């Protein structure tokens, strides 16, 4: 029998304090800390480029084989780091990520954010602190939250009919990192021609700007670095939760097999996303795109799975809170790392790919074109139904569908200590080149051998 949630402010405060204590102990002892490794890559590459005449893609974190892997425009965006010392850059990156997280939650919950109160948002903070992709994004100093915020901003513009600037966020995100380019594909398959054109022009313009800033770096990236996955990490490393990662752990190196699997995933995505958009359910359309992007990318480290958050919102909105809570809880466990040393056998095949199976299952099954209570929504209908709030969780606000540009969905819910909010589906860092920051030799993690999503096991030379 489930215990009743506390009904008094005192009881709620005690519960929040207890949960915060458990979360603090858990995050300080169980998860493997990342020591801002990706941010050190960013910082070292920019410092070498600006202050020492080095080339962006030549820099390597001392003692490792890892350097900058993003398109040149990402380096242009990160140029302000050249004005900071490493520790200030780390603090700034943490603040930016937290601000992006707040913006993401604000965009996903919509007007309902005011109704959640301190208790609901305190539970949300505890739940998000446990989510492995999110805590890894923060402790690596990664950029995924910022990209998700850009994409969700566009989703909100499309859903509310303010389409003049729709596509700018997606275009910028795609110029910084290639994975969000699939959202341009979403605009195309859903026939949002203007937004697709804006996103494409912005992405190409940003890429051209980076080429003018450093022609050599751009030439090297687009002709060599882009095609060399070993620069990013070993494909079979357990943190790679993509289709390519599954095949690599099976010992299947044939690229034709991977290409066929990717085409199948994209076909399912295009069909489901188009149907969702036709039903006015842009929440599900963007969520499905985030899922597909994670699956088809050659490398999807665990921290990239912040793109799954909108899917949990769709589950909550359509009345599948238990499924959402269960899947979210699994993504908090770091379970895939149990097969860090050996992913062979049936248990290795199933267990080491747990997060990829969740992503694939959501792509195939995620409810689309539905409102809360499984009510279908037409592309020109308007829903104002709101789920009744409970004392244990913020209220869930279903997607509202606008006349033409379609709808934005909002949801925030707590399930098993997990709050997921969704509205639409919205590398790496360096050590101090001066030697002022100590880095472990070949291992950037601070707690154990398997701490890094991709650095604990350097790629073959």
GROMACS .gro file of C-alpha atoms in nm:
model
  461
    1UNK     CA    1   0.000   0.000   0.000
    2UNK     CA    2   0.144   0.337  -0.103
    3UNK     CA    3   0.187   0.576   0.190
    4UNK     CA    4  -0.009   0.899   0.164
    5UNK     CA    5   0.197   1.210   0.085
    6UNK     CA    6   0.231   1.465   0.364
    7UNK     CA    7  -0.051   1.720   0.377
    8UNK     CA    8   0.111   1.989   0.591
    9UNK     CA    9   0.392   2.227   0.500
   10UNK     CA   10   0.596   2.093   0.789
   11UNK     CA   11   0.557   1.736   0.667
   12UNK     CA   12   0.642   1.836   0.312
   13UNK     CA   13   0.951   2.024   0.427
   14UNK     CA   14   1.069   1.721   0.624
   15UNK     CA   15   1.013   1.497   0.323
   16UNK     CA   16   1.203   1.733   0.093
   17UNK     CA   17   1.493   1.754   0.338
   18UNK     CA   18   1.503   1.376   0.369
   19UNK     CA   19   1.498   1.332  -0.009
   20UNK     CA   20   1.762   1.601  -0.056
   21UNK     CA   21   1.985   1.421   0.195
   22UNK     CA   22   1.943   1.088   0.017
   23UNK     CA   23   2.008   1.248  -0.322
   24UNK     CA   24   2.319   1.427  -0.191
   25UNK     CA   25   2.462   1.107  -0.043
   26UNK     CA   26   2.381   0.916  -0.361
   27UNK     CA   27   2.536   1.167  -0.600
   28UNK     CA   28   2.845   1.203  -0.379
   29UNK     CA   29   2.913   0.831  -0.353
   30UNK     CA   30   2.742   0.621  -0.621
   31UNK     CA   31   2.765   0.811  -0.951
   32UNK     CA   32   3.113   0.834  -1.095
   33UNK     CA   33   3.228   1.194  -1.114
   34UNK     CA   34   3.353   1.333  -1.445
   35UNK     CA   35   3.588   1.607  -1.326
   36UNK     CA   36   3.464   1.858  -1.590
   37UNK     CA   37   3.654   1.662  -1.854
   38UNK     CA   38   3.464   1.785  -2.159
   39UNK     CA   39   3.488   2.144  -2.043
   40UNK     CA   40   3.863   2.098  -2.010
   41UNK     CA   41   3.873   1.990  -2.374
   42UNK     CA   42   3.679   2.299  -2.479
   43UNK     CA   43   3.889   2.530  -2.266
   44UNK     CA   44   4.226   2.387  -2.371
   45UNK     CA   45   4.136   2.396  -2.740
   46UNK     CA   46   4.021   2.758  -2.726
   47UNK     CA   47   4.319   2.864  -2.515
   48UNK     CA   48   4.561   2.696  -2.755
   49UNK     CA   49   4.387   2.850  -3.057
   50UNK     CA   50   4.364   3.206  -2.926
   51UNK     CA   51   4.669   3.247  -2.704
   52UNK     CA   52   4.927   3.006  -2.842
   53UNK     CA   53   4.867   3.000  -3.216
   54UNK     CA   54   4.761   2.637  -3.212
   55UNK     CA   55   4.500   2.472  -3.429
   56UNK     CA   56   4.161   2.386  -3.283
   57UNK     CA   57   4.169   2.017  -3.370
   58UNK     CA   58   4.534   1.956  -3.279
   59UNK     CA   59   4.494   2.013  -2.906
   60UNK     CA   60   4.483   1.705  -2.680
   61UNK     CA   61   4.410   1.687  -2.310
   62UNK     CA   62   4.749   1.605  -2.152
   63UNK     CA   63   4.787   1.233  -2.102
   64UNK     CA   64   4.494   1.142  -2.331
   65UNK     CA   65   4.410   1.116  -2.699
   66UNK     CA   66   4.105   1.340  -2.671
   67UNK     CA   67   4.054   1.681  -2.826
   68UNK     CA   68   3.788   1.903  -2.979
   69UNK     CA   69   3.530   1.708  -3.183
   70UNK     CA   70   3.253   1.958  -3.261
   71UNK     CA   71   3.210   2.165  -3.580
   72UNK     CA   72   3.421   2.484  -3.598
   73UNK     CA   73   3.124   2.708  -3.517
   74UNK     CA   74   3.115   2.553  -3.169
   75UNK     CA   75   3.467   2.686  -3.114
   76UNK     CA   76   3.357   3.032  -3.230
   77UNK     CA   77   3.069   3.027  -2.981
   78UNK     CA   78   3.311   2.926  -2.705
   79UNK     CA   79   3.559   3.207  -2.775
   80UNK     CA   80   3.460   3.401  -2.458
   81UNK     CA   81   3.636   3.128  -2.259
   82UNK     CA   82   3.964   3.274  -2.383
   83UNK     CA   83   3.902   3.565  -2.145
   84UNK     CA   84   3.865   3.340  -1.841
   85UNK     CA   85   4.086   3.117  -1.632
   86UNK     CA   86   3.989   2.750  -1.616
   87UNK     CA   87   3.813   2.762  -1.279
   88UNK     CA   88   3.607   3.064  -1.378
   89UNK     CA   89   3.516   2.888  -1.702
   90UNK     CA   90   3.399   2.585  -1.503
   91UNK     CA   91   3.183   2.806  -1.279
   92UNK     CA   92   3.040   2.989  -1.581
   93UNK     CA   93   2.960   2.661  -1.758
   94UNK     CA   94   2.782   2.527  -1.450
   95UNK     CA   95   2.572   2.843  -1.422
   96UNK     CA   96   2.489   2.834  -1.794
   97UNK     CA   97   2.381   2.472  -1.769
   98UNK     CA   98   2.164   2.542  -1.466
   99UNK     CA   99   2.008   2.842  -1.642
  100UNK     CA  100   1.944   2.625  -1.949
  101UNK     CA  101   1.780   2.363  -1.727
  102UNK     CA  102   1.550   2.625  -1.574
  103UNK     CA  103   1.460   2.750  -1.923
  104UNK     CA  104   1.393   2.395  -2.042
  105UNK     CA  105   1.161   2.330  -1.748
  106UNK     CA  106   0.990   2.663  -1.803
  107UNK     CA  107   0.934   2.591  -2.172
  108UNK     CA  108   0.814   2.239  -2.103
  109UNK     CA  109   0.569   2.323  -1.828
  110UNK     CA  110   0.430   2.638  -1.992
  111UNK     CA  111   0.185   2.847  -1.786
  112UNK     CA  112   0.146   2.556  -1.543
  113UNK     CA  113   0.488   2.629  -1.391
  114UNK     CA  114   0.328   2.881  -1.153
  115UNK     CA  115   0.098   2.618  -1.008
  116UNK     CA  116   0.361   2.372  -0.892
  117UNK     CA  117   0.473   2.561  -0.582
  118UNK     CA  118   0.790   2.518  -0.384
  119UNK     CA  119   0.703   2.159  -0.293
  120UNK     CA  120   0.659   2.042  -0.650
  121UNK     CA  121   0.973   2.214  -0.771
  122UNK     CA  122   1.175   2.080  -0.476
  123UNK     CA  123   1.069   1.727  -0.570
  124UNK     CA  124   1.156   1.807  -0.931
  125UNK     CA  125   1.508   1.917  -0.832
  126UNK     CA  126   1.564   1.598  -0.632
  127UNK     CA  127   1.443   1.384  -0.921
  128UNK     CA  128   1.652   1.560  -1.184
  129UNK     CA  129   1.964   1.533  -0.969
  130UNK     CA  130   1.930   1.154  -0.989
  131UNK     CA  131   1.885   1.136  -1.368
  132UNK     CA  132   2.214   0.997  -1.500
  133UNK     CA  133   2.222   1.180  -1.836
  134UNK     CA  134   2.157   1.511  -1.661
  135UNK     CA  135   2.406   1.467  -1.379
  136UNK     CA  136   2.669   1.357  -1.635
  137UNK     CA  137   2.597   1.660  -1.851
  138UNK     CA  138   2.660   1.887  -1.553
  139UNK     CA  139   2.971   1.712  -1.422
  140UNK     CA  140   3.130   1.677  -1.767
  141UNK     CA  141   3.056   2.044  -1.844
  142UNK     CA  142   2.873   1.929  -2.159
  143UNK     CA  143   2.658   2.136  -2.396
  144UNK     CA  144   2.350   1.917  -2.440
  145UNK     CA  145   2.122   2.117  -2.210
  146UNK     CA  146   2.201   2.436  -2.398
  147UNK     CA  147   2.118   2.270  -2.729
  148UNK     CA  148   1.797   2.126  -2.586
  149UNK     CA  149   1.697   2.475  -2.472
  150UNK     CA  150   1.756   2.612  -2.824
  151UNK     CA  151   1.544   2.340  -2.983
  152UNK     CA  152   1.265   2.375  -2.728
  153UNK     CA  153   1.254   2.749  -2.790
  154UNK     CA  154   1.179   2.676  -3.155
  155UNK     CA  155   0.921   2.418  -3.057
  156UNK     CA  156   0.742   2.676  -2.845
  157UNK     CA  157   0.744   2.928  -3.130
  158UNK     CA  158   0.596   2.672  -3.369
  159UNK     CA  159   0.335   2.555  -3.121
  160UNK     CA  160   0.215   2.904  -3.038
  161UNK     CA  161   0.200   3.031  -3.395
  162UNK     CA  162   0.490   3.276  -3.361
  163UNK     CA  163   0.666   3.126  -3.660
  164UNK     CA  164   0.860   3.431  -3.780
  165UNK     CA  165   1.175   3.327  -3.591
  166UNK     CA  166   1.103   2.954  -3.574
  167UNK     CA  167   1.403   2.757  -3.696
  168UNK     CA  168   1.673   2.988  -3.559
  169UNK     CA  169   1.730   2.778  -3.246
  170UNK     CA  170   1.742   2.451  -3.440
  171UNK     CA  171   1.982   2.603  -3.693
  172UNK     CA  172   2.220   2.725  -3.425
  173UNK     CA  173   2.205   2.391  -3.242
  174UNK     CA  174   2.282   2.204  -3.564
  175UNK     CA  175   2.581   2.430  -3.636
  176UNK     CA  176   2.721   2.366  -3.287
  177UNK     CA  177   2.666   1.991  -3.294
  178UNK     CA  178   2.542   1.774  -3.580
  179UNK     CA  179   2.289   1.559  -3.390
  180UNK     CA  180   2.019   1.833  -3.366
  181UNK     CA  181   2.021   1.859  -3.748
  182UNK     CA  182   1.756   1.586  -3.746
  183UNK     CA  183   1.512   1.850  -3.620
  184UNK     CA  184   1.551   2.021  -3.957
  185UNK     CA  185   1.439   1.689  -4.097
  186UNK     CA  186   1.134   1.706  -3.871
  187UNK     CA  187   1.043   2.045  -4.014
  188UNK     CA  188   1.073   1.901  -4.364
  189UNK     CA  189   0.867   1.585  -4.309
  190UNK     CA  190   0.597   1.791  -4.138
  191UNK     CA  191   0.605   2.048  -4.422
  192UNK     CA  192   0.702   2.344  -4.211
  193UNK     CA  193   0.887   2.482  -4.512
  194UNK     CA  194   0.958   2.830  -4.383
  195UNK     CA  195   1.095   2.712  -4.050
  196UNK     CA  196   1.304   2.448  -4.228
  197UNK     CA  197   1.446   2.713  -4.460
  198UNK     CA  198   1.526   2.943  -4.166
  199UNK     CA  199   1.698   2.661  -3.976
  200UNK     CA  200   1.900   2.561  -4.282
  201UNK     CA  201   2.008   2.917  -4.362
  202UNK     CA  202   2.108   2.981  -4.000
  203UNK     CA  203   2.307   2.658  -3.983
  204UNK     CA  204   2.486   2.728  -4.312
  205UNK     CA  205   2.545   3.092  -4.219
  206UNK     CA  206   2.698   2.995  -3.884
  207UNK     CA  207   2.915   2.735  -4.055
  208UNK     CA  208   3.030   2.994  -4.310
  209UNK     CA  209   3.113   3.236  -4.029
  210UNK     CA  210   3.333   2.972  -3.866
  211UNK     CA  211   3.500   2.902  -4.201
  212UNK     CA  212   3.588   3.268  -4.240
  213UNK     CA  213   3.731   3.275  -3.888
  214UNK     CA  214   3.953   2.969  -3.944
  215UNK     CA  215   3.945   2.824  -4.298
  216UNK     CA  216   4.201   2.556  -4.217
  217UNK     CA  217   4.007   2.423  -3.920
  218UNK     CA  218   3.685   2.410  -4.121
  219UNK     CA  219   3.854   2.231  -4.409
  220UNK     CA  220   4.004   1.975  -4.172
  221UNK     CA  221   3.679   1.914  -3.985
  222UNK     CA  222   3.453   1.865  -4.286
  223UNK     CA  223   3.701   1.655  -4.486
  224UNK     CA  224   3.873   1.450  -4.214
  225UNK     CA  225   3.769   1.489  -3.850
  226UNK     CA  226   3.397   1.442  -3.915
  227UNK     CA  227   3.453   1.095  -4.060
  228UNK     CA  228   3.699   0.975  -3.795
  229UNK     CA  229   3.486   0.837  -3.509
  230UNK     CA  230   3.802   0.728  -3.325
  231UNK     CA  231   3.858   1.094  -3.240
  232UNK     CA  232   3.546   1.080  -3.024
  233UNK     CA  233   3.590   0.741  -2.861
  234UNK     CA  234   3.563   0.367  -2.908
  235UNK     CA  235   3.232   0.268  -3.068
  236UNK     CA  236   3.194  -0.042  -2.851
  237UNK     CA  237   3.243   0.145  -2.524
  238UNK     CA  238   2.950   0.072  -2.294
  239UNK     CA  239   2.848   0.438  -2.269
  240UNK     CA  240   2.768   0.445  -2.642
  241UNK     CA  241   2.392   0.380  -2.630
  242UNK     CA  242   2.319   0.412  -3.001
  243UNK     CA  243   2.245   0.155  -3.272
  244UNK     CA  244   2.612   0.171  -3.368
  245UNK     CA  245   2.707   0.101  -3.007
  246UNK     CA  246   2.485  -0.209  -2.997
  247UNK     CA  247   2.638  -0.343  -3.318
  248UNK     CA  248   2.993  -0.265  -3.205
  249UNK     CA  249   2.945  -0.458  -2.880
  250UNK     CA  250   2.816  -0.748  -3.087
  251UNK     CA  251   3.138  -0.737  -3.286
  252UNK     CA  252   2.957  -0.635  -3.605
  253UNK     CA  253   3.183  -0.384  -3.786
  254UNK     CA  254   2.999  -0.385  -4.120
  255UNK     CA  255   2.888  -0.029  -4.192
  256UNK     CA  256   2.626  -0.155  -4.434
  257UNK     CA  257   2.446  -0.327  -4.147
  258UNK     CA  258   2.456  -0.007  -3.944
  259UNK     CA  259   2.334   0.199  -4.241
  260UNK     CA  260   2.041  -0.041  -4.295
  261UNK     CA  261   1.947  -0.021  -3.926
  262UNK     CA  262   1.967   0.359  -3.935
  263UNK     CA  263   1.743   0.378  -4.241
  264UNK     CA  264   1.486   0.156  -4.066
  265UNK     CA  265   1.493   0.377  -3.756
  266UNK     CA  266   1.455   0.691  -3.968
  267UNK     CA  267   1.163   0.539  -4.158
  268UNK     CA  268   0.980   0.461  -3.833
  269UNK     CA  269   1.061   0.808  -3.700
  270UNK     CA  270   0.941   0.990  -4.014
  271UNK     CA  271   0.613   0.799  -4.018
  272UNK     CA  272   0.539   0.846  -3.649
  273UNK     CA  273   0.656   1.207  -3.629
  274UNK     CA  274   0.452   1.308  -3.932
  275UNK     CA  275   0.140   1.142  -3.790
  276UNK     CA  276   0.195   1.313  -3.454
  277UNK     CA  277   0.229   1.654  -3.620
  278UNK     CA  278  -0.075   1.590  -3.839
  279UNK     CA  279  -0.274   1.522  -3.520
  280UNK     CA  280  -0.146   1.850  -3.375
  281UNK     CA  281   0.075   1.675  -3.118
  282UNK     CA  282   0.402   1.864  -3.159
  283UNK     CA  283   0.514   1.753  -2.815
  284UNK     CA  284   0.530   1.394  -2.935
  285UNK     CA  285   0.675   1.491  -3.274
  286UNK     CA  286   0.972   1.666  -3.113
  287UNK     CA  287   1.009   1.390  -2.854
  288UNK     CA  288   1.022   1.125  -3.127
  289UNK     CA  289   1.287   1.327  -3.310
  290UNK     CA  290   1.505   1.342  -2.999
  291UNK     CA  291   1.475   0.964  -2.962
  292UNK     CA  292   1.563   0.898  -3.326
  293UNK     CA  293   1.861   1.136  -3.312
  294UNK     CA  294   2.006   0.943  -3.019
  295UNK     CA  295   1.964   0.611  -3.200
  296UNK     CA  296   2.107   0.706  -3.541
  297UNK     CA  297   2.404   0.908  -3.418
  298UNK     CA  298   2.719   0.691  -3.446
  299UNK     CA  299   2.803   0.778  -3.087
  300UNK     CA  300   2.546   0.861  -2.822
  301UNK     CA  301   2.711   0.880  -2.482
  302UNK     CA  302   2.490   0.845  -2.177
  303UNK     CA  303   2.492   1.220  -2.117
  304UNK     CA  304   2.340   1.277  -2.463
  305UNK     CA  305   2.022   1.109  -2.342
  306UNK     CA  306   1.890   1.433  -2.195
  307UNK     CA  307   1.706   1.436  -2.530
  308UNK     CA  308   1.476   1.169  -2.379
  309UNK     CA  309   1.322   1.408  -2.128
  310UNK     CA  310   1.038   1.525  -2.357
  311UNK     CA  311   0.933   1.164  -2.403
  312UNK     CA  312   0.864   1.130  -2.032
  313UNK     CA  313   0.641   1.434  -2.055
  314UNK     CA  314   0.442   1.268  -2.331
  315UNK     CA  315   0.404   0.954  -2.118
  316UNK     CA  316   0.282   1.157  -1.821
  317UNK     CA  317   0.045   1.361  -2.034
  318UNK     CA  318  -0.116   1.051  -2.181
  319UNK     CA  319  -0.171   0.880  -1.847
  320UNK     CA  320   0.128   0.644  -1.843
  321UNK     CA  321   0.288   0.778  -1.526
  322UNK     CA  322   0.391   0.435  -1.393
  323UNK     CA  323   0.573   0.349  -1.714
  324UNK     CA  324   0.738   0.692  -1.714
  325UNK     CA  325   0.846   0.651  -1.351
  326UNK     CA  326   0.985   0.303  -1.410
  327UNK     CA  327   1.187   0.398  -1.718
  328UNK     CA  328   1.310   0.718  -1.555
  329UNK     CA  329   1.419   0.523  -1.248
  330UNK     CA  330   1.617   0.280  -1.465
  331UNK     CA  331   1.793   0.577  -1.626
  332UNK     CA  332   1.899   0.689  -1.280
  333UNK     CA  333   2.072   0.361  -1.187
  334UNK     CA  334   2.388   0.360  -1.404
  335UNK     CA  335   2.295  -0.003  -1.472
  336UNK     CA  336   2.480  -0.024  -1.805
  337UNK     CA  337   2.812   0.015  -1.624
  338UNK     CA  338   2.771  -0.333  -1.474
  339UNK     CA  339   2.892  -0.456  -1.815
  340UNK     CA  340   3.182  -0.211  -1.836
  341UNK     CA  341   3.445  -0.488  -1.849
  342UNK     CA  342   3.255  -0.756  -2.039
  343UNK     CA  343   2.943  -0.708  -2.252
  344UNK     CA  344   2.947  -1.057  -2.401
  345UNK     CA  345   2.672  -1.316  -2.373
  346UNK     CA  346   2.297  -1.276  -2.361
  347UNK     CA  347   2.309  -1.081  -2.034
  348UNK     CA  348   2.569  -0.847  -2.182
  349UNK     CA  349   2.363  -0.795  -2.498
  350UNK     CA  350   2.053  -0.710  -2.296
  351UNK     CA  351   2.210  -0.530  -2.001
  352UNK     CA  352   2.487  -0.325  -2.162
  353UNK     CA  353   2.234  -0.178  -2.407
  354UNK     CA  354   1.961  -0.106  -2.151
  355UNK     CA  355   1.940   0.266  -2.227
  356UNK     CA  356   1.937   0.201  -2.602
  357UNK     CA  357   1.649  -0.046  -2.557
  358UNK     CA  358   1.456   0.220  -2.365
  359UNK     CA  359   1.518   0.472  -2.643
  360UNK     CA  360   1.414   0.225  -2.912
  361UNK     CA  361   1.106   0.115  -2.718
  362UNK     CA  362   0.995   0.476  -2.677
  363UNK     CA  363   1.044   0.544  -3.047
  364UNK     CA  364   0.821   0.248  -3.135
  365UNK     CA  365   0.557   0.286  -2.866
  366UNK     CA  366   0.546   0.647  -2.743
  367UNK     CA  367   0.182   0.764  -2.754
  368UNK     CA  368   0.142   1.031  -3.021
  369UNK     CA  369  -0.153   1.244  -3.125
  370UNK     CA  370  -0.318   1.203  -2.786
  371UNK     CA  371  -0.418   1.426  -2.497
  372UNK     CA  372  -0.427   1.329  -2.132
  373UNK     CA  373  -0.661   1.043  -2.072
  374UNK     CA  374  -0.580   0.913  -2.424
  375UNK     CA  375  -0.813   1.166  -2.585
  376UNK     CA  376  -0.732   1.224  -2.950
  377UNK     CA  377  -0.669   1.577  -3.064
  378UNK     CA  378  -0.734   1.712  -3.408
  379UNK     CA  379  -0.500   1.953  -3.573
  380UNK     CA  380  -0.750   2.236  -3.535
  381UNK     CA  381  -0.897   2.159  -3.197
  382UNK     CA  382  -0.814   2.323  -2.871
  383UNK     CA  383  -0.784   2.146  -2.541
  384UNK     CA  384  -0.793   2.315  -2.206
  385UNK     CA  385  -0.817   2.006  -1.991
  386UNK     CA  386  -0.570   2.000  -1.705
  387UNK     CA  387  -0.500   1.706  -1.479
  388UNK     CA  388  -0.576   1.771  -1.116
  389UNK     CA  389  -0.262   1.843  -0.915
  390UNK     CA  390  -0.165   1.612  -0.636
  391UNK     CA  391   0.023   1.708  -0.325
  392UNK     CA  392   0.310   1.486  -0.432
  393UNK     CA  393   0.368   1.627  -0.777
  394UNK     CA  394   0.318   1.927  -1.002
  395UNK     CA  395   0.007   1.936  -1.213
  396UNK     CA  396   0.022   1.794  -1.561
  397UNK     CA  397  -0.083   2.030  -1.835
  398UNK     CA  398  -0.161   1.855  -2.163
  399UNK     CA  399  -0.064   1.987  -2.501
  400UNK     CA  400  -0.279   2.258  -2.646
  401UNK     CA  401  -0.320   2.256  -3.018
  402UNK     CA  402  -0.311   2.578  -3.214
  403UNK     CA  403  -0.477   2.631  -3.551
  404UNK     CA  404  -0.208   2.578  -3.823
  405UNK     CA  405   0.129   2.580  -3.653
  406UNK     CA  406   0.000   2.311  -3.417
  407UNK     CA  407   0.056   2.267  -3.049
  408UNK     CA  408   0.293   2.269  -2.761
  409UNK     CA  409   0.262   2.014  -2.487
  410UNK     CA  410   0.350   2.079  -2.130
  411UNK     CA  411   0.392   1.834  -1.853
  412UNK     CA  412   0.563   1.799  -1.522
  413UNK     CA  413   0.520   1.498  -1.303
  414UNK     CA  414   0.684   1.313  -1.022
  415UNK     CA  415   0.704   0.935  -1.047
  416UNK     CA  416   0.906   0.735  -0.800
  417UNK     CA  417   1.101   1.045  -0.708
  418UNK     CA  418   1.120   1.145  -1.073
  419UNK     CA  419   0.983   1.458  -1.237
  420UNK     CA  420   0.983   1.472  -1.616
  421UNK     CA  421   0.868   1.773  -1.812
  422UNK     CA  422   0.814   1.780  -2.184
  423UNK     CA  423   0.706   2.001  -2.469
  424UNK     CA  424   0.925   1.929  -2.768
  425UNK     CA  425   1.251   1.765  -2.837
  426UNK     CA  426   1.519   2.008  -2.829
  427UNK     CA  427   3.298   1.769  -2.749
  428UNK     CA  428   3.460   1.810  -2.544
  429UNK     CA  429   3.649   2.005  -2.258
  430UNK     CA  430   4.011   2.050  -2.164
  431UNK     CA  431   4.263   2.058  -1.893
  432UNK     CA  432   4.440   2.376  -1.809
  433UNK     CA  433   4.712   2.405  -2.073
  434UNK     CA  434   4.930   2.587  -1.824
  435UNK     CA  435   4.938   2.282  -1.603
  436UNK     CA  436   4.760   2.451  -1.314
  437UNK     CA  437   4.489   2.187  -1.312
  438UNK     CA  438   4.577   1.831  -1.234
  439UNK     CA  439   4.424   1.562  -1.452
  440UNK     CA  440   4.449   1.187  -1.403
  441UNK     CA  441   4.680   1.045  -1.660
  442UNK     CA  442   4.471   0.839  -1.898
  443UNK     CA  443   4.159   0.850  -1.690
  444UNK     CA  444   3.961   1.174  -1.652
  445UNK     CA  445   3.724   1.031  -1.399
  446UNK     CA  446   3.763   1.114  -1.035
  447UNK     CA  447   3.605   0.815  -0.867
  448UNK     CA  448   3.666   0.499  -1.059
  449UNK     CA  449   3.777   0.338  -1.380
  450UNK     CA  450   3.436   0.361  -1.542
  451UNK     CA  451   3.363   0.721  -1.455
  452UNK     CA  452   3.395   0.874  -1.799
  453UNK     CA  453   3.136   0.821  -2.068
  454UNK     CA  454   3.404   0.783  -2.329
  455UNK     CA  455   3.745   0.853  -2.185
  456UNK     CA  456   3.806   0.559  -1.956
  457UNK     CA  457   3.890   0.345  -2.255
  458UNK     CA  458   4.091   0.546  -2.510
  459UNK     CA  459   4.032   0.454  -2.874
  460UNK     CA  460   4.296   0.254  -3.051
  461UNK     CA  461   4.562   0.467  -3.209
   0.00000   0.00000   0.00000
